[in-house]
mmCIF file of C-alpha atoms in Angstrom:
data_model
loop_
_atom_site.group_PDB
_atom_site.id
_atom_site.type_symbol
_atom_site.label_atom_id
_atom_site.label_comp_id
_atom_site.label_asym_id
_atom_site.label_seq_id
_atom_site.Cartn_x
_atom_site.Cartn_y
_atom_site.Cartn_z
ATOM 1 C CA MET F 1 0.160 0.006 0.137
ATOM 2 C CA GLU F 2 1.804 3.365 -0.741
ATOM 3 C CA TYR F 3 1.799 6.537 1.313
ATOM 4 C CA LEU F 4 0.680 9.516 0.566
ATOM 5 C CA GLN F 5 3.823 11.790 -0.391
ATOM 6 C CA LYS F 6 5.141 14.877 1.483
ATOM 7 C CA GLU F 7 6.878 17.630 -0.684
ATOM 8 C CA SER F 8 10.403 17.756 0.002
ATOM 9 C CA ARG F 9 11.156 20.488 2.046
ATOM 10 C CA SER F 10 13.955 22.656 -0.258
ATOM 11 C CA GLN F 11 11.296 22.278 -2.901
ATOM 12 C CA LEU F 12 10.555 25.678 -4.901
ATOM 13 C CA THR F 13 7.461 26.747 -5.279
ATOM 14 C CA LEU F 14 6.626 29.420 -8.206
ATOM 15 C CA TYR F 15 3.649 31.139 -6.803
ATOM 16 C CA THR F 16 4.209 33.116 -3.324
ATOM 17 C CA THR F 17 2.116 32.625 -0.826
ATOM 18 C CA CYS F 18 0.361 36.056 1.339
ATOM 19 C CA LEU F 19 -0.096 35.345 4.825
ATOM 20 C CA ASP F 20 -3.248 37.024 4.892
ATOM 21 C CA ASP F 21 -4.598 33.958 2.722
ATOM 22 C CA MET F 22 -3.174 31.665 5.242
ATOM 23 C CA ILE F 23 -6.002 33.009 8.044
ATOM 24 C CA ALA F 24 -9.579 31.644 7.054
ATOM 25 C CA ALA F 25 -11.797 34.639 6.551
ATOM 26 C CA ASP F 26 -13.721 33.391 9.715
ATOM 27 C CA ASN F 27 -10.371 33.058 11.796
ATOM 28 C CA THR F 28 -10.859 34.424 15.570
ATOM 29 C CA VAL F 29 -7.965 36.341 15.007
ATOM 30 C CA ARG F 30 -9.271 38.758 12.746
ATOM 31 C CA ALA F 31 -12.113 39.605 15.504
ATOM 32 C CA ILE F 32 -9.325 40.621 17.650
ATOM 33 C CA ASP F 33 -7.593 42.625 15.180
ATOM 34 C CA THR F 34 -10.676 43.980 14.649
ATOM 35 C CA PHE F 35 -11.466 44.735 18.042
ATOM 36 C CA VAL F 36 -8.159 46.246 19.650
ATOM 37 C CA ASP F 37 -8.230 48.964 16.188
ATOM 38 C CA SER F 38 -10.896 50.017 17.789
ATOM 39 C CA LEU F 39 -10.100 50.481 20.944
ATOM 40 C CA ASP F 40 -8.743 54.055 22.391
ATOM 41 C CA LEU F 41 -5.442 52.967 25.017
ATOM 42 C CA GLU F 42 -4.835 56.176 25.811
ATOM 43 C CA HIS F 43 -8.357 57.136 27.141
ATOM 44 C CA LEU F 44 -8.044 53.226 28.790
ATOM 45 C CA GLY F 45 -5.042 54.141 30.186
ATOM 46 C CA PHE F 46 -2.447 52.031 28.401
ATOM 47 C CA ALA F 47 1.326 53.644 29.608
ATOM 48 C CA SER F 48 2.794 55.884 26.500
ATOM 49 C CA LEU F 49 6.206 55.154 26.178
ATOM 50 C CA ALA F 50 9.064 58.166 25.649
ATOM 51 C CA SER F 51 9.157 58.883 22.037
ATOM 52 C CA GLN F 52 13.296 58.812 22.562
ATOM 53 C CA GLY F 53 15.141 56.366 22.394
ATOM 54 C CA ARG F 54 14.816 53.020 20.259
ATOM 55 C CA PRO F 55 11.105 52.280 18.916
ATOM 56 C CA SER F 56 9.068 50.377 21.150
ATOM 57 C CA TYR F 57 6.429 47.994 20.297
ATOM 58 C CA ASP F 58 2.527 49.069 20.080
ATOM 59 C CA PRO F 59 0.558 48.972 23.194
ATOM 60 C CA ALA F 60 -1.920 47.882 20.547
ATOM 61 C CA ASP F 61 -0.228 44.718 19.221
ATOM 62 C CA LEU F 62 0.654 43.374 23.072
ATOM 63 C CA LEU F 63 -2.709 43.777 23.851
ATOM 64 C CA LYS F 64 -3.372 41.905 21.027
ATOM 65 C CA LEU F 65 -0.917 39.534 21.825
ATOM 66 C CA PHE F 66 -2.793 39.213 26.036
ATOM 67 C CA ILE F 67 -6.348 38.374 24.434
ATOM 68 C CA TYR F 68 -5.168 35.608 22.529
ATOM 69 C CA GLY F 69 -3.032 34.369 24.291
ATOM 70 C CA TYR F 70 -5.901 34.335 26.918
ATOM 71 C CA MET F 71 -8.282 32.823 24.171
ATOM 72 C CA ASN F 72 -5.831 29.846 23.699
ATOM 73 C CA ARG F 73 -4.944 29.319 27.381
ATOM 74 C CA MET F 74 -1.603 30.866 27.447
ATOM 75 C CA ARG F 75 -0.714 32.907 30.011
ATOM 76 C CA SER F 76 2.927 32.507 30.619
ATOM 77 C CA SER F 77 5.004 35.219 28.740
ATOM 78 C CA ARG F 78 7.481 32.758 27.883
ATOM 79 C CA ARG F 79 5.271 31.140 26.524
ATOM 80 C CA LEU F 80 3.505 33.543 24.014
ATOM 81 C CA GLU F 81 7.490 34.736 23.226
ATOM 82 C CA LEU F 82 8.008 31.052 22.038
ATOM 83 C CA GLU F 83 4.242 31.147 20.182
ATOM 84 C CA CYS F 84 5.296 34.150 18.567
ATOM 85 C CA ASN F 85 7.862 32.808 16.671
ATOM 86 C CA ARG F 86 5.842 29.908 15.153
ATOM 87 C CA ASN F 87 2.294 30.022 15.376
ATOM 88 C CA ILE F 88 1.337 31.333 12.908
ATOM 89 C CA GLU F 89 -2.483 33.002 14.127
ATOM 90 C CA LEU F 90 0.340 35.256 15.887
ATOM 91 C CA ILE F 91 2.382 36.225 13.270
ATOM 92 C CA TRP F 92 -0.529 37.674 11.565
ATOM 93 C CA LEU F 93 -1.641 39.017 14.368
ATOM 94 C CA LEU F 94 1.363 41.141 14.486
ATOM 95 C CA GLY F 95 2.636 41.062 11.560
ATOM 96 C CA ASN F 96 5.496 38.735 12.252
ATOM 97 C CA LEU F 97 6.453 40.427 15.426
ATOM 98 C CA LYS F 98 8.353 38.804 18.166
ATOM 99 C CA PRO F 99 8.821 40.863 21.340
ATOM 100 C CA ASP F 100 10.899 39.086 24.164
ATOM 101 C CA HIS F 101 9.636 37.388 27.036
ATOM 102 C CA ASN F 102 10.555 40.194 29.563
ATOM 103 C CA THR F 103 8.745 43.110 27.052
ATOM 104 C CA ILE F 104 4.959 40.966 27.309
ATOM 105 C CA SER F 105 5.768 40.837 31.189
ATOM 106 C CA ARG F 106 6.219 43.813 31.825
ATOM 107 C CA PHE F 107 3.555 44.881 29.893
ATOM 108 C CA ARG F 108 1.123 43.252 31.925
ATOM 109 C CA LYS F 109 2.942 44.303 34.843
ATOM 110 C CA ASN F 110 2.502 48.357 34.119
ATOM 111 C CA ASN F 111 -1.663 48.085 32.336
ATOM 112 C CA PRO F 112 -3.355 46.260 35.237
ATOM 113 C CA LYS F 113 -6.351 48.633 35.678
ATOM 114 C CA ALA F 114 -6.163 49.310 31.444
ATOM 115 C CA ILE F 115 -6.154 45.369 30.685
ATOM 116 C CA LYS F 116 -9.299 45.742 33.463
ATOM 117 C CA ARG F 117 -10.728 48.166 31.465
ATOM 118 C CA VAL F 118 -10.691 46.419 28.111
ATOM 119 C CA PHE F 119 -13.009 43.955 30.056
ATOM 120 C CA ARG F 120 -15.445 46.322 30.465
ATOM 121 C CA ALA F 121 -15.171 48.010 27.055
ATOM 122 C CA THR F 122 -16.343 44.245 25.568
ATOM 123 C CA VAL F 123 -19.534 44.496 27.605
ATOM 124 C CA SER F 124 -19.626 47.798 25.685
ATOM 125 C CA ILE F 125 -19.667 47.428 22.497
ATOM 126 C CA ALA F 126 -22.231 44.129 23.781
ATOM 127 C CA GLN F 127 -24.749 46.475 25.071
ATOM 128 C CA ASN F 128 -24.447 48.477 21.402
ATOM 129 C CA HIS F 129 -25.046 45.872 19.118
ATOM 130 C CA ASN F 130 -28.371 44.910 21.495
ATOM 131 C CA LEU F 131 -26.200 42.071 22.094
ATOM 132 C CA ILE F 132 -27.470 42.330 26.263
ATOM 133 C CA GLY F 133 -31.384 41.955 27.481
ATOM 134 C CA ALA F 134 -30.219 42.942 31.053
ATOM 135 C CA THR F 135 -33.921 41.121 31.606
ATOM 136 C CA LEU F 136 -31.993 38.026 33.470
ATOM 137 C CA ILE F 137 -28.493 37.363 34.296
ATOM 138 C CA ALA F 138 -26.857 34.396 36.084
ATOM 139 C CA GLY F 139 -23.836 33.882 38.786
ATOM 140 C CA ASP F 140 -21.379 31.438 39.618
ATOM 141 C CA SER F 141 -19.053 31.087 41.221
ATOM 142 C CA THR F 142 -15.240 28.600 41.346
ATOM 143 C CA LYS F 143 -13.257 28.412 44.377
ATOM 144 C CA LEU F 144 -9.363 28.774 43.319
ATOM 145 C CA ARG F 145 -6.900 27.289 45.841
ATOM 146 C CA ALA F 146 -4.081 29.719 47.130
ATOM 147 C CA GLN F 147 -0.076 29.113 47.477
ATOM 148 C CA ASN F 148 -1.336 29.267 51.370
ATOM 149 C CA SER F 149 -1.303 26.324 53.229
ATOM 150 C CA LYS F 150 -4.354 25.163 55.797
ATOM 151 C CA LYS F 151 -1.444 24.828 58.339
ATOM 152 C CA ASN F 152 -0.517 28.873 57.313
ATOM 153 C CA ASN F 153 -3.734 30.077 58.121
ATOM 154 C CA TYR F 154 -4.828 30.936 61.331
ATOM 155 C CA ASN F 155 -8.177 32.206 63.237
ATOM 156 C CA LEU F 156 -8.383 33.771 66.759
ATOM 157 C CA LYS F 157 -9.545 29.908 67.864
ATOM 158 C CA LYS F 158 -7.196 27.647 65.746
ATOM 159 C CA VAL F 159 -4.011 30.390 67.304
ATOM 160 C CA ALA F 160 -5.956 29.892 71.273
ATOM 161 C CA ARG F 161 -5.896 26.148 70.597
ATOM 162 C CA HIS F 162 -2.139 25.736 69.574
ATOM 163 C CA ILE F 163 -1.440 28.492 72.935
ATOM 164 C CA GLU F 164 -3.474 26.384 75.344
ATOM 165 C CA TYR F 165 -1.140 23.514 73.781
ATOM 166 C CA ILE F 166 1.761 24.859 74.171
ATOM 167 C CA ASP F 167 0.843 26.111 77.760
ATOM 168 C CA LYS F 168 0.188 22.755 78.901
ATOM 169 C CA LYS F 169 3.305 21.699 77.087
ATOM 170 C CA LEU F 170 5.541 24.230 79.367
ATOM 171 C CA GLU F 171 3.890 23.280 81.954
ATOM 172 C CA GLU F 172 5.267 19.768 81.675
ATOM 173 C CA HIS F 173 8.582 20.297 80.715
ATOM 174 C CA ASN F 174 9.179 22.311 84.080
ATOM 175 C CA THR F 175 7.651 19.950 86.327
ATOM 176 C CA ALA F 176 10.082 17.221 84.842
ATOM 177 C CA LEU F 177 13.240 19.398 84.779
ATOM 178 C CA ALA F 178 12.465 19.868 88.364
ATOM 179 C CA LYS F 179 12.505 15.930 88.950
ATOM 180 C CA ALA F 180 15.625 15.372 86.427
ATOM 181 C CA ASP F 181 18.560 13.854 87.452
ATOM 182 C CA ASN F 182 21.645 14.939 85.371
ATOM 183 C CA ASP F 183 23.012 17.432 83.255
ATOM 184 C CA LYS F 184 22.166 16.228 79.889
ATOM 185 C CA GLU F 185 17.829 15.453 80.879
ATOM 186 C CA LYS F 186 18.233 18.699 82.137
ATOM 187 C CA GLN F 187 19.187 20.942 79.321
ATOM 188 C CA ASP F 188 17.124 18.790 76.882
ATOM 189 C CA HIS F 189 13.996 19.611 78.967
ATOM 190 C CA LYS F 190 15.206 23.263 78.707
ATOM 191 C CA ASP F 191 15.934 23.238 74.980
ATOM 192 C CA GLN F 192 12.153 22.377 74.364
ATOM 193 C CA ILE F 193 11.327 25.115 76.794
ATOM 194 C CA ASP F 194 12.692 27.549 74.880
ATOM 195 C CA LYS F 195 11.523 26.191 72.008
ATOM 196 C CA HIS F 196 7.934 26.710 73.079
ATOM 197 C CA ASN F 197 8.310 30.083 74.415
ATOM 198 C CA LYS F 198 9.301 31.172 70.739
ATOM 199 C CA GLN F 199 6.435 29.158 69.269
ATOM 200 C CA ARG F 200 4.702 31.124 72.076
ATOM 201 C CA LYS F 201 5.625 34.333 71.687
ATOM 202 C CA ARG F 202 4.908 33.678 67.576
ATOM 203 C CA TYR F 203 1.184 33.171 68.514
ATOM 204 C CA GLU F 204 0.689 35.752 70.702
ATOM 205 C CA GLY F 205 2.180 38.224 68.157
ATOM 206 C CA ILE F 206 -0.895 36.799 65.255
ATOM 207 C CA ASN F 207 -3.074 36.899 67.929
ATOM 208 C CA LYS F 208 -2.914 40.513 68.440
ATOM 209 C CA THR F 209 -2.657 41.613 64.712
ATOM 210 C CA LEU F 210 -6.315 39.120 64.255
ATOM 211 C CA LYS F 211 -8.337 40.767 67.007
ATOM 212 C CA GLU F 212 -6.561 44.369 65.850
ATOM 213 C CA ASP F 213 -8.076 43.555 62.390
ATOM 214 C CA THR F 214 -11.714 45.353 62.905
ATOM 215 C CA THR F 215 -12.967 44.342 58.926
ATOM 216 C CA THR F 216 -14.397 40.909 59.452
ATOM 217 C CA GLU F 217 -16.518 39.265 62.161
ATOM 218 C CA ASN F 218 -14.067 36.182 62.447
ATOM 219 C CA PRO F 219 -10.244 37.330 61.105
ATOM 220 C CA GLN F 220 -7.932 35.241 59.400
ATOM 221 C CA LEU F 221 -4.161 35.455 59.117
ATOM 222 C CA SER F 222 -2.271 33.489 56.049
ATOM 223 C CA THR F 223 1.469 34.327 56.251
ATOM 224 C CA SER F 224 2.790 33.417 52.674
ATOM 225 C CA ASP F 225 -0.424 34.923 50.588
ATOM 226 C CA PRO F 226 -2.214 37.241 52.954
ATOM 227 C CA ASP F 227 -5.462 37.638 50.762
ATOM 228 C CA SER F 228 -6.678 34.715 50.664
ATOM 229 C CA ARG F 229 -8.692 33.023 53.227
ATOM 230 C CA HIS F 230 -9.858 29.167 54.558
ATOM 231 C CA GLN F 231 -13.375 28.501 53.121
ATOM 232 C CA ILE F 232 -15.529 25.347 52.352
ATOM 233 C CA THR F 233 -15.002 24.060 48.416
ATOM 234 C CA ARG F 234 -17.448 21.729 49.005
ATOM 235 C CA GLY F 235 -19.468 19.775 51.128
ATOM 236 C CA MET F 236 -17.247 19.981 54.143
ATOM 237 C CA ILE F 237 -14.266 19.930 52.510
ATOM 238 C CA THR F 238 -12.427 23.275 52.888
ATOM 239 C CA GLU F 239 -9.369 24.708 51.231
ATOM 240 C CA VAL F 240 -7.387 28.473 51.900
ATOM 241 C CA CYS F 241 -8.248 30.169 48.826
ATOM 242 C CA TYR F 242 -10.401 32.624 46.806
ATOM 243 C CA THR F 243 -13.574 33.069 44.905
ATOM 244 C CA ALA F 244 -13.930 33.572 41.484
ATOM 245 C CA GLN F 245 -17.109 35.260 40.567
ATOM 246 C CA THR F 246 -18.509 35.538 36.680
ATOM 247 C CA THR F 247 -22.078 37.114 35.865
ATOM 248 C CA VAL F 248 -23.643 36.405 32.504
ATOM 249 C CA ASP F 249 -26.502 37.645 30.480
ATOM 250 C CA ALA F 250 -28.922 35.122 29.987
ATOM 251 C CA ASP F 251 -30.189 36.804 26.205
ATOM 252 C CA HIS F 252 -26.480 36.035 24.488
ATOM 253 C CA LYS F 253 -24.420 34.082 27.428
ATOM 254 C CA VAL F 254 -22.201 37.466 27.278
ATOM 255 C CA LEU F 255 -20.099 37.861 30.159
ATOM 256 C CA LEU F 256 -20.656 41.249 32.802
ATOM 257 C CA ASP F 257 -18.992 40.436 34.895
ATOM 258 C CA TYR F 258 -15.995 38.534 36.887
ATOM 259 C CA LYS F 259 -14.658 39.035 40.567
ATOM 260 C CA VAL F 260 -11.329 37.170 42.245
ATOM 261 C CA THR F 261 -12.212 37.954 46.046
ATOM 262 C CA ASN F 262 -11.452 35.863 49.516
ATOM 263 C CA GLU F 263 -15.727 36.692 49.981
ATOM 264 C CA ASN F 264 -17.749 33.498 50.362
ATOM 265 C CA ASP F 265 -20.378 33.456 46.882
ATOM 266 C CA LYS F 266 -23.259 34.842 48.746
ATOM 267 C CA LYS F 267 -21.543 37.811 50.609
ATOM 268 C CA ARG F 268 -19.532 38.471 46.766
ATOM 269 C CA TRP F 269 -23.287 37.609 44.848
ATOM 270 C CA GLU F 270 -25.265 40.539 46.014
ATOM 271 C CA THR F 271 -22.078 43.020 46.156
ATOM 272 C CA CYS F 272 -21.886 41.992 42.024
ATOM 273 C CA CYS F 273 -25.879 42.447 41.816
ATOM 274 C CA ALA F 274 -24.850 45.466 43.445
ATOM 275 C CA GLU F 275 -22.225 46.658 41.341
ATOM 276 C CA GLN F 276 -23.985 45.883 37.761
ATOM 277 C CA ASN F 277 -27.508 47.539 38.464
ATOM 278 C CA PRO F 278 -26.253 50.784 37.249
ATOM 279 C CA SER F 279 -25.030 49.976 33.915
ATOM 280 C CA LEU F 280 -27.656 47.488 32.798
ATOM 281 C CA LYS F 281 -30.144 48.883 30.955
ATOM 282 C CA PRO F 282 -32.149 46.950 29.792
ATOM 283 C CA THR F 283 -32.231 46.669 25.109
ATOM 284 C CA ASN F 284 -35.003 44.049 23.720
ATOM 285 C CA SER F 285 -37.300 44.080 27.417
ATOM 286 C CA PRO F 286 -39.545 46.714 28.473
ATOM 287 C CA LEU F 287 -39.164 45.468 32.117
ATOM 288 C CA SER F 288 -37.889 47.742 34.810
ATOM 289 C CA THR F 289 -36.108 45.381 36.597
ATOM 290 C CA THR F 290 -33.614 42.795 36.168
ATOM 291 C CA LYS F 291 -34.185 39.634 37.695
ATOM 292 C CA ALA F 292 -30.726 37.648 38.878
ATOM 293 C CA ILE F 293 -30.389 34.029 39.402
ATOM 294 C CA THR F 294 -27.306 32.638 41.400
ATOM 295 C CA ARG F 295 -26.233 28.884 41.920
ATOM 296 C CA ALA F 296 -26.261 28.213 45.576
ATOM 297 C CA ALA F 297 -27.661 25.282 48.152
ATOM 298 C CA SER F 298 -31.103 26.602 46.988
ATOM 299 C CA LEU F 299 -31.485 28.812 43.814
ATOM 300 C CA LYS F 300 -32.308 32.568 44.981
ATOM 301 C CA GLN F 301 -33.776 35.387 42.872
ATOM 302 C CA HIS F 302 -32.806 38.677 43.371
ATOM 303 C CA THR F 303 -34.145 41.918 42.049
ATOM 304 C CA ILE F 304 -31.779 44.425 41.091
#
């Protein structure tokens, strides 16, 4: 049986191919290109670059790269740098520009708020094209595990248990020290007493920090990822994590809002509804109110 014959890599072709012909008319990159070109990037807050020195990359090109990367699950600056050299869609989108990973990373670092405003621009465009009915919006959330372990997350009750345990151990070692006969045994107990005293001092500091936190009824302290919180993820399973909330319009499934917080679903959802209400205006319905549905233990409806 014969196999399909591939072309020789050194074979010359008589007719050259235009780069634009290699991208289909309905390819998503064309939509990205048109969308970014329609934006006023200076108004959105993208950092303007100095006119002196070596020519820099256009913020529009780097924004196109980021949008393409997020749509295709590529967030690493080094991965995006690699794709700029081999991905035909990115070669077309950037006009064969090849920014390095440092340039890509700095762009993201220097323009976090402006990139968020780009998302808001997509919602405005959808509303201008009557794609948002604003009569029914749905919200859901997922838990994103933080790098902070449960061991390094503290609340007042947990710290109190640690201090109680340490006090018990200190009492045991002090009693044993009084009864010790030889120098080695005495030194071992002294070392343990010093160790537990240092631990107790550390927990006292954590306890003081927690008591000074008046922003919530149940303060927590995460030592390696300070913004994360210990939450229930499902059933009785808990993790130190964040809550990612999204709201979607029911008419055309347009994403309206997203938030990553350390609050639970109910608290964050009420805030999302309050934030969305001023900007949502029904385009295809005479209804004056917007119904919002969120997934929880039971479905609840909110009128906003």
